[in-house]
GROMACS .gro file of N, CA and C in nm:
model
  339
    1UNK      N    1  -0.616  -0.889   4.129
    1UNK     CA    2  -0.615  -0.792   4.026
    1UNK      C    3  -0.469  -0.815   3.962
    2UNK      N    4  -0.435  -0.903   3.960
    2UNK     CA    5  -0.299  -0.951   3.893
    2UNK      C    6  -0.321  -1.031   3.766
    3UNK      N    7  -0.202  -1.006   3.687
    3UNK     CA    8  -0.204  -1.072   3.541
    3UNK      C    9  -0.179  -1.223   3.578
    4UNK      N   10  -0.129  -1.251   3.691
    4UNK     CA   11  -0.023  -1.376   3.670
    4UNK      C   12  -0.026  -1.432   3.805
    5UNK      N   13  -0.025  -1.558   3.848
    5UNK     CA   14   0.010  -1.600   3.968
    5UNK      C   15   0.106  -1.734   3.965
    6UNK      N   16   0.211  -1.737   3.997
    6UNK     CA   17   0.322  -1.840   3.941
    6UNK      C   18   0.303  -1.845   3.810
    7UNK      N   19   0.282  -1.958   3.743
    7UNK     CA   20   0.314  -1.993   3.602
    7UNK      C   21   0.162  -1.982   3.501
    8UNK      N   22   0.055  -1.934   3.610
    8UNK     CA   23  -0.074  -1.886   3.541
    8UNK      C   24  -0.101  -1.748   3.498
    9UNK      N   25  -0.126  -1.736   3.376
    9UNK     CA   26  -0.143  -1.616   3.332
    9UNK      C   27  -0.275  -1.605   3.269
   10UNK      N   28  -0.358  -1.478   3.311
   10UNK     CA   29  -0.472  -1.455   3.245
   10UNK      C   30  -0.451  -1.359   3.112
   11UNK      N   31  -0.521  -1.371   3.029
   11UNK     CA   32  -0.530  -1.301   2.893
   11UNK      C   33  -0.670  -1.253   2.864
   12UNK      N   34  -0.681  -1.167   2.777
   12UNK     CA   35  -0.816  -1.150   2.704
   12UNK      C   36  -0.928  -1.099   2.814
   13UNK      N   37  -1.025  -1.156   2.795
   13UNK     CA   38  -1.174  -1.155   2.878
   13UNK      C   39  -1.134  -1.233   2.998
   14UNK      N   40  -1.070  -1.302   3.013
   14UNK     CA   41  -1.039  -1.376   3.143
   14UNK      C   42  -0.982  -1.283   3.242
   15UNK      N   43  -0.904  -1.198   3.197
   15UNK     CA   44  -0.825  -1.082   3.294
   15UNK      C   45  -0.885  -0.957   3.265
   16UNK      N   46  -0.944  -0.920   3.167
   16UNK     CA   47  -1.023  -0.771   3.167
   16UNK      C   48  -1.119  -0.779   3.045
   17UNK      N   49  -1.235  -0.819   3.094
   17UNK     CA   50  -1.330  -0.798   2.994
   17UNK      C   51  -1.397  -0.644   2.967
   18UNK      N   52  -1.393  -0.638   2.868
   18UNK     CA   53  -1.406  -0.486   2.812
   18UNK      C   54  -1.576  -0.498   2.770
   19UNK      N   55  -1.616  -0.370   2.765
   19UNK     CA   56  -1.755  -0.339   2.715
   19UNK      C   57  -1.743  -0.373   2.563
   20UNK      N   58  -1.853  -0.439   2.504
   20UNK     CA   59  -1.852  -0.468   2.359
   20UNK      C   60  -1.869  -0.328   2.289
   21UNK      N   61  -1.902  -0.211   2.334
   21UNK     CA   62  -1.934  -0.088   2.255
   21UNK      C   63  -1.802  -0.063   2.164
   22UNK      N   64  -1.708  -0.073   2.213
   22UNK     CA   65  -1.566  -0.030   2.141
   22UNK      C   66  -1.506  -0.150   2.065
   23UNK      N   67  -1.577  -0.253   2.037
   23UNK     CA   68  -1.529  -0.369   1.973
   23UNK      C   69  -1.387  -0.398   1.968
   24UNK      N   70  -1.316  -0.393   2.119
   24UNK     CA   71  -1.195  -0.399   2.139
   24UNK      C   72  -1.141  -0.529   2.208
   25UNK      N   73  -1.219  -0.608   2.261
   25UNK     CA   74  -1.223  -0.734   2.328
   25UNK      C   75  -1.111  -0.835   2.259
   26UNK      N   76  -1.142  -0.878   2.135
   26UNK     CA   77  -1.106  -0.975   2.051
   26UNK      C   78  -0.952  -0.918   2.023
   27UNK      N   79  -0.929  -0.793   1.999
   27UNK     CA   80  -0.806  -0.710   1.967
   27UNK      C   81  -0.713  -0.709   2.066
   28UNK      N   82  -0.767  -0.693   2.198
   28UNK     CA   83  -0.671  -0.673   2.312
   28UNK      C   84  -0.633  -0.810   2.348
   29UNK      N   85  -0.714  -0.906   2.327
   29UNK     CA   86  -0.686  -1.058   2.358
   29UNK      C   87  -0.575  -1.083   2.279
   30UNK      N   88  -0.570  -1.067   2.169
   30UNK     CA   89  -0.471  -1.076   2.055
   30UNK      C   90  -0.348  -1.027   2.098
   31UNK      N   91  -0.370  -0.888   2.136
   31UNK     CA   92  -0.236  -0.802   2.158
   31UNK      C   93  -0.166  -0.874   2.296
   32UNK      N   94  -0.273  -0.912   2.395
   32UNK     CA   95  -0.217  -0.981   2.496
   32UNK      C   96  -0.113  -1.101   2.493
   33UNK      N   97  -0.164  -1.195   2.400
   33UNK     CA   98  -0.104  -1.305   2.340
   33UNK      C   99   0.013  -1.273   2.265
   34UNK      N  100   0.044  -1.182   2.191
   34UNK     CA  101   0.162  -1.137   2.122
   34UNK      C  102   0.251  -1.070   2.224
   35UNK      N  103   0.215  -1.028   2.309
   35UNK     CA  104   0.342  -0.953   2.401
   35UNK      C  105   0.349  -1.066   2.496
   36UNK      N  106   0.275  -1.141   2.553
   36UNK     CA  107   0.321  -1.250   2.641
   36UNK      C  108   0.440  -1.334   2.556
   37UNK      N  109   0.385  -1.379   2.436
   37UNK     CA  110   0.486  -1.454   2.359
   37UNK      C  111   0.627  -1.368   2.346
   38UNK      N  112   0.618  -1.254   2.321
   38UNK     CA  113   0.747  -1.187   2.321
   38UNK      C  114   0.829  -1.196   2.436
   39UNK      N  115   0.744  -1.169   2.518
   39UNK     CA  116   0.850  -1.193   2.685
   39UNK      C  117   0.869  -1.297   2.721
   40UNK      N  118   0.780  -1.429   2.684
   40UNK     CA  119   0.865  -1.575   2.694
   40UNK      C  120   0.928  -1.607   2.616
   41UNK      N  121   0.994  -1.544   2.491
   41UNK     CA  122   1.103  -1.588   2.414
   41UNK      C  123   1.219  -1.523   2.497
   42UNK      N  124   1.198  -1.412   2.574
   42UNK     CA  125   1.323  -1.380   2.653
   42UNK      C  126   1.363  -1.482   2.755
   43UNK      N  127   1.270  -1.568   2.787
   43UNK     CA  128   1.314  -1.689   2.897
   43UNK      C  129   1.410  -1.761   2.821
   44UNK      N  130   1.415  -1.803   2.677
   44UNK     CA  131   1.502  -1.862   2.599
   44UNK      C  132   1.656  -1.784   2.617
   45UNK      N  133   1.629  -1.672   2.636
   45UNK     CA  134   1.764  -1.587   2.632
   45UNK      C  135   1.827  -1.553   2.754
   46UNK      N  136   1.786  -1.655   2.880
   46UNK     CA  137   1.835  -1.624   3.026
   46UNK      C  138   1.757  -1.580   3.101
   47UNK      N  139   1.649  -1.518   3.076
   47UNK     CA  140   1.547  -1.469   3.156
   47UNK      C  141   1.473  -1.574   3.234
   48UNK      N  142   1.434  -1.568   3.350
   48UNK     CA  143   1.323  -1.651   3.425
   48UNK      C  144   1.200  -1.608   3.386
   49UNK      N  145   1.106  -1.698   3.425
   49UNK     CA  146   0.972  -1.704   3.360
   49UNK      C  147   0.898  -1.588   3.477
   50UNK      N  148   0.935  -1.580   3.574
   50UNK     CA  149   0.866  -1.477   3.668
   50UNK      C  150   0.907  -1.338   3.606
   51UNK      N  151   1.017  -1.310   3.570
   51UNK     CA  152   1.064  -1.187   3.513
   51UNK      C  153   0.999  -1.163   3.395
   52UNK      N  154   0.988  -1.263   3.305
   52UNK     CA  155   0.895  -1.244   3.174
   52UNK      C  156   0.765  -1.206   3.219
   53UNK      N  157   0.695  -1.266   3.299
   53UNK     CA  158   0.568  -1.236   3.325
   53UNK      C  159   0.511  -1.113   3.404
   54UNK      N  160   0.620  -1.037   3.482
   54UNK     CA  161   0.640  -0.950   3.539
   54UNK      C  162   0.637  -0.804   3.411
   55UNK      N  163   0.724  -0.859   3.310
   55UNK     CA  164   0.767  -0.750   3.227
   55UNK      C  165   0.620  -0.768   3.116
   56UNK      N  166   0.543  -0.862   3.101
   56UNK     CA  167   0.429  -0.872   3.035
   56UNK      C  168   0.320  -0.810   3.089
   57UNK      N  169   0.317  -0.793   3.246
   57UNK     CA  170   0.215  -0.710   3.309
   57UNK      C  171   0.252  -0.585   3.299
   58UNK      N  172   0.354  -0.548   3.312
   58UNK     CA  173   0.406  -0.399   3.288
   58UNK      C  174   0.385  -0.335   3.177
   59UNK      N  175   0.373  -0.408   3.051
   59UNK     CA  176   0.385  -0.377   2.935
   59UNK      C  177   0.218  -0.345   2.890
   60UNK      N  178   0.135  -0.429   2.958
   60UNK     CA  179   0.001  -0.438   2.947
   60UNK      C  180  -0.081  -0.333   3.019
   61UNK      N  181  -0.062  -0.312   3.144
   61UNK     CA  182  -0.133  -0.231   3.231
   61UNK      C  183  -0.164  -0.105   3.152
   62UNK      N  184  -0.056  -0.035   3.115
   62UNK     CA  185  -0.071   0.106   3.085
   62UNK      C  186  -0.169   0.128   2.943
   63UNK      N  187  -0.170   0.047   2.866
   63UNK     CA  188  -0.266   0.024   2.768
   63UNK      C  189  -0.370   0.017   2.793
   64UNK      N  190  -0.398  -0.085   2.875
   64UNK     CA  191  -0.552  -0.138   2.903
   64UNK      C  192  -0.618  -0.024   2.976
   65UNK      N  193  -0.537   0.048   3.062
   65UNK     CA  194  -0.608   0.179   3.135
   65UNK      C  195  -0.660   0.283   3.048
   66UNK      N  196  -0.559   0.324   2.925
   66UNK     CA  197  -0.612   0.386   2.827
   66UNK      C  198  -0.748   0.361   2.777
   67UNK      N  199  -0.753   0.237   2.726
   67UNK     CA  200  -0.877   0.189   2.658
   67UNK      C  201  -0.979   0.166   2.727
   68UNK      N  202  -0.982   0.124   2.871
   68UNK     CA  203  -1.090   0.121   2.994
   68UNK      C  204  -1.128   0.276   2.968
   69UNK      N  205  -1.055   0.371   2.992
   69UNK     CA  206  -1.095   0.516   3.011
   69UNK      C  207  -1.170   0.553   2.901
   70UNK      N  208  -1.143   0.514   2.756
   70UNK     CA  209  -1.208   0.539   2.632
   70UNK      C  210  -1.345   0.475   2.664
   71UNK      N  211  -1.347   0.337   2.629
   71UNK     CA  212  -1.480   0.279   2.669
   71UNK      C  213  -1.569   0.323   2.762
   72UNK      N  214  -1.524   0.354   2.911
   72UNK     CA  215  -1.604   0.413   2.980
   72UNK      C  216  -1.695   0.542   2.942
   73UNK      N  217  -1.618   0.610   2.866
   73UNK     CA  218  -1.694   0.732   2.784
   73UNK      C  219  -1.790   0.703   2.703
   74UNK      N  220  -1.767   0.617   2.619
   74UNK     CA  221  -1.863   0.556   2.504
   74UNK      C  222  -1.973   0.473   2.574
   75UNK      N  223  -1.955   0.401   2.678
   75UNK     CA  224  -2.064   0.320   2.739
   75UNK      C  225  -2.162   0.428   2.799
   76UNK      N  226  -2.089   0.533   2.874
   76UNK     CA  227  -2.193   0.612   2.933
   76UNK      C  228  -2.277   0.679   2.838
   77UNK      N  229  -2.223   0.751   2.702
   77UNK     CA  230  -2.336   0.773   2.589
   77UNK      C  231  -2.431   0.676   2.544
   78UNK      N  232  -2.344   0.568   2.517
   78UNK     CA  233  -2.432   0.447   2.455
   78UNK      C  234  -2.548   0.387   2.535
   79UNK      N  235  -2.535   0.409   2.644
   79UNK     CA  236  -2.613   0.315   2.703
   79UNK      C  237  -2.724   0.426   2.780
   80UNK      N  238  -2.729   0.514   2.777
   80UNK     CA  239  -2.830   0.637   2.819
   80UNK      C  240  -2.991   0.569   2.815
   81UNK      N  241  -3.051   0.595   2.900
   81UNK     CA  242  -3.187   0.485   2.880
   81UNK      C  243  -3.296   0.642   2.886
   82UNK      N  244  -3.414   0.558   2.838
   82UNK     CA  245  -3.533   0.665   2.820
   82UNK      C  246  -3.514   0.756   2.697
   83UNK      N  247  -3.643   0.803   2.664
   83UNK     CA  248  -3.656   0.878   2.517
   83UNK      C  249  -3.556   1.007   2.548
   84UNK      N  250  -3.549   1.081   2.666
   84UNK     CA  251  -3.513   1.202   2.661
   84UNK      C  252  -3.385   1.181   2.657
   85UNK      N  253  -3.325   1.061   2.736
   85UNK     CA  254  -3.164   1.055   2.738
   85UNK      C  255  -3.122   0.975   2.607
   86UNK      N  256  -3.212   0.934   2.506
   86UNK     CA  257  -3.155   0.887   2.419
   86UNK      C  258  -3.160   1.019   2.288
   87UNK      N  259  -3.263   1.120   2.302
   87UNK     CA  260  -3.257   1.237   2.228
   87UNK      C  261  -3.107   1.310   2.244
   88UNK      N  262  -3.095   1.309   2.411
   88UNK     CA  263  -2.955   1.390   2.432
   88UNK      C  264  -2.855   1.296   2.349
   89UNK      N  265  -2.844   1.188   2.379
   89UNK     CA  266  -2.724   1.086   2.331
   89UNK      C  267  -2.707   1.121   2.166
   90UNK      N  268  -2.843   1.141   2.079
   90UNK     CA  269  -2.826   1.152   1.939
   90UNK      C  270  -2.764   1.286   1.907
   91UNK      N  271  -2.775   1.401   2.006
   91UNK     CA  272  -2.740   1.538   1.990
   91UNK      C  273  -2.589   1.559   2.029
   92UNK      N  274  -2.549   1.470   2.143
   92UNK     CA  275  -2.420   1.440   2.166
   92UNK      C  276  -2.328   1.414   2.052
   93UNK      N  277  -2.387   1.299   1.994
   93UNK     CA  278  -2.295   1.234   1.896
   93UNK      C  279  -2.312   1.311   1.792
   94UNK      N  280  -2.402   1.390   1.766
   94UNK     CA  281  -2.402   1.499   1.608
   94UNK      C  282  -2.325   1.590   1.632
   95UNK      N  283  -2.302   1.660   1.784
   95UNK     CA  284  -2.227   1.767   1.790
   95UNK      C  285  -2.066   1.733   1.822
   96UNK      N  286  -2.037   1.592   1.848
   96UNK     CA  287  -1.886   1.580   1.858
   96UNK      C  288  -1.810   1.574   1.758
   97UNK      N  289  -1.718   1.663   1.744
   97UNK     CA  290  -1.642   1.658   1.590
   97UNK      C  291  -1.581   1.518   1.554
   98UNK      N  292  -1.592   1.492   1.425
   98UNK     CA  293  -1.499   1.343   1.420
   98UNK      C  294  -1.368   1.364   1.466
   99UNK      N  295  -1.289   1.487   1.453
   99UNK     CA  296  -1.150   1.491   1.502
   99UNK      C  297  -1.141   1.426   1.640
  100UNK      N  298  -1.256   1.478   1.731
  100UNK     CA  299  -1.232   1.406   1.857
  100UNK      C  300  -1.208   1.238   1.852
  101UNK      N  301  -1.303   1.200   1.802
  101UNK     CA  302  -1.289   1.040   1.751
  101UNK      C  303  -1.137   0.996   1.721
  102UNK      N  304  -1.108   1.072   1.617
  102UNK     CA  305  -0.997   1.018   1.541
  102UNK      C  306  -0.857   1.050   1.643
  103UNK      N  307  -0.872   1.170   1.740
  103UNK     CA  308  -0.770   1.185   1.849
  103UNK      C  309  -0.791   1.076   1.925
  104UNK      N  310  -0.890   1.040   1.984
  104UNK     CA  311  -0.916   0.922   2.075
  104UNK      C  312  -0.878   0.815   2.021
  105UNK      N  313  -0.887   0.775   1.908
  105UNK     CA  314  -0.820   0.656   1.849
  105UNK      C  315  -0.687   0.648   1.850
  106UNK      N  316  -0.646   0.777   1.774
  106UNK     CA  317  -0.487   0.791   1.780
  106UNK      C  318  -0.422   0.755   1.928
  107UNK      N  319  -0.473   0.807   2.034
  107UNK     CA  320  -0.418   0.798   2.152
  107UNK      C  321  -0.426   0.646   2.204
  108UNK      N  322  -0.537   0.573   2.157
  108UNK     CA  323  -0.550   0.420   2.198
  108UNK      C  324  -0.428   0.359   2.101
  109UNK      N  325  -0.432   0.374   1.987
  109UNK     CA  326  -0.324   0.325   1.890
  109UNK      C  327  -0.161   0.374   1.937
  110UNK      N  328  -0.160   0.451   1.984
  110UNK     CA  329  -0.011   0.522   2.032
  110UNK      C  330   0.022   0.455   2.130
  111UNK      N  331  -0.048   0.401   2.230
  111UNK     CA  332  -0.033   0.354   2.354
  111UNK      C  333   0.051   0.220   2.322
  112UNK      N  334   0.179   0.191   2.366
  112UNK     CA  335   0.232   0.069   2.320
  112UNK      C  336   0.168  -0.045   2.380
  113UNK      N  337   0.176  -0.153   2.303
  113UNK     CA  338   0.096  -0.275   2.340
  113UNK      C  339   0.199  -0.344   2.434
   0.00000   0.00000   0.00000
């Protein structure tokens, strides 16, 4: 469950395949690449590669936890099966105020990359 081993680093779906419901997979992969590049730049400034990789993993893990939590909620609602479940899903989605989704999106966006 690690992000790296020696000098091999997993990013994007190779490390954390996400549900397609939230449309976050490619975005998170790009964030991974950006944060990894930021940490590897520090190698030129005197840090060792293992330190840079540890810092990368430390930065990415909290954000990924927040996103996974939000996607699990969406998955639960979106993948209900059967006509009764679909009717319930429709009612749930109609009763959830838009501010909830904005609050959730804000939480995801404010979690440091």
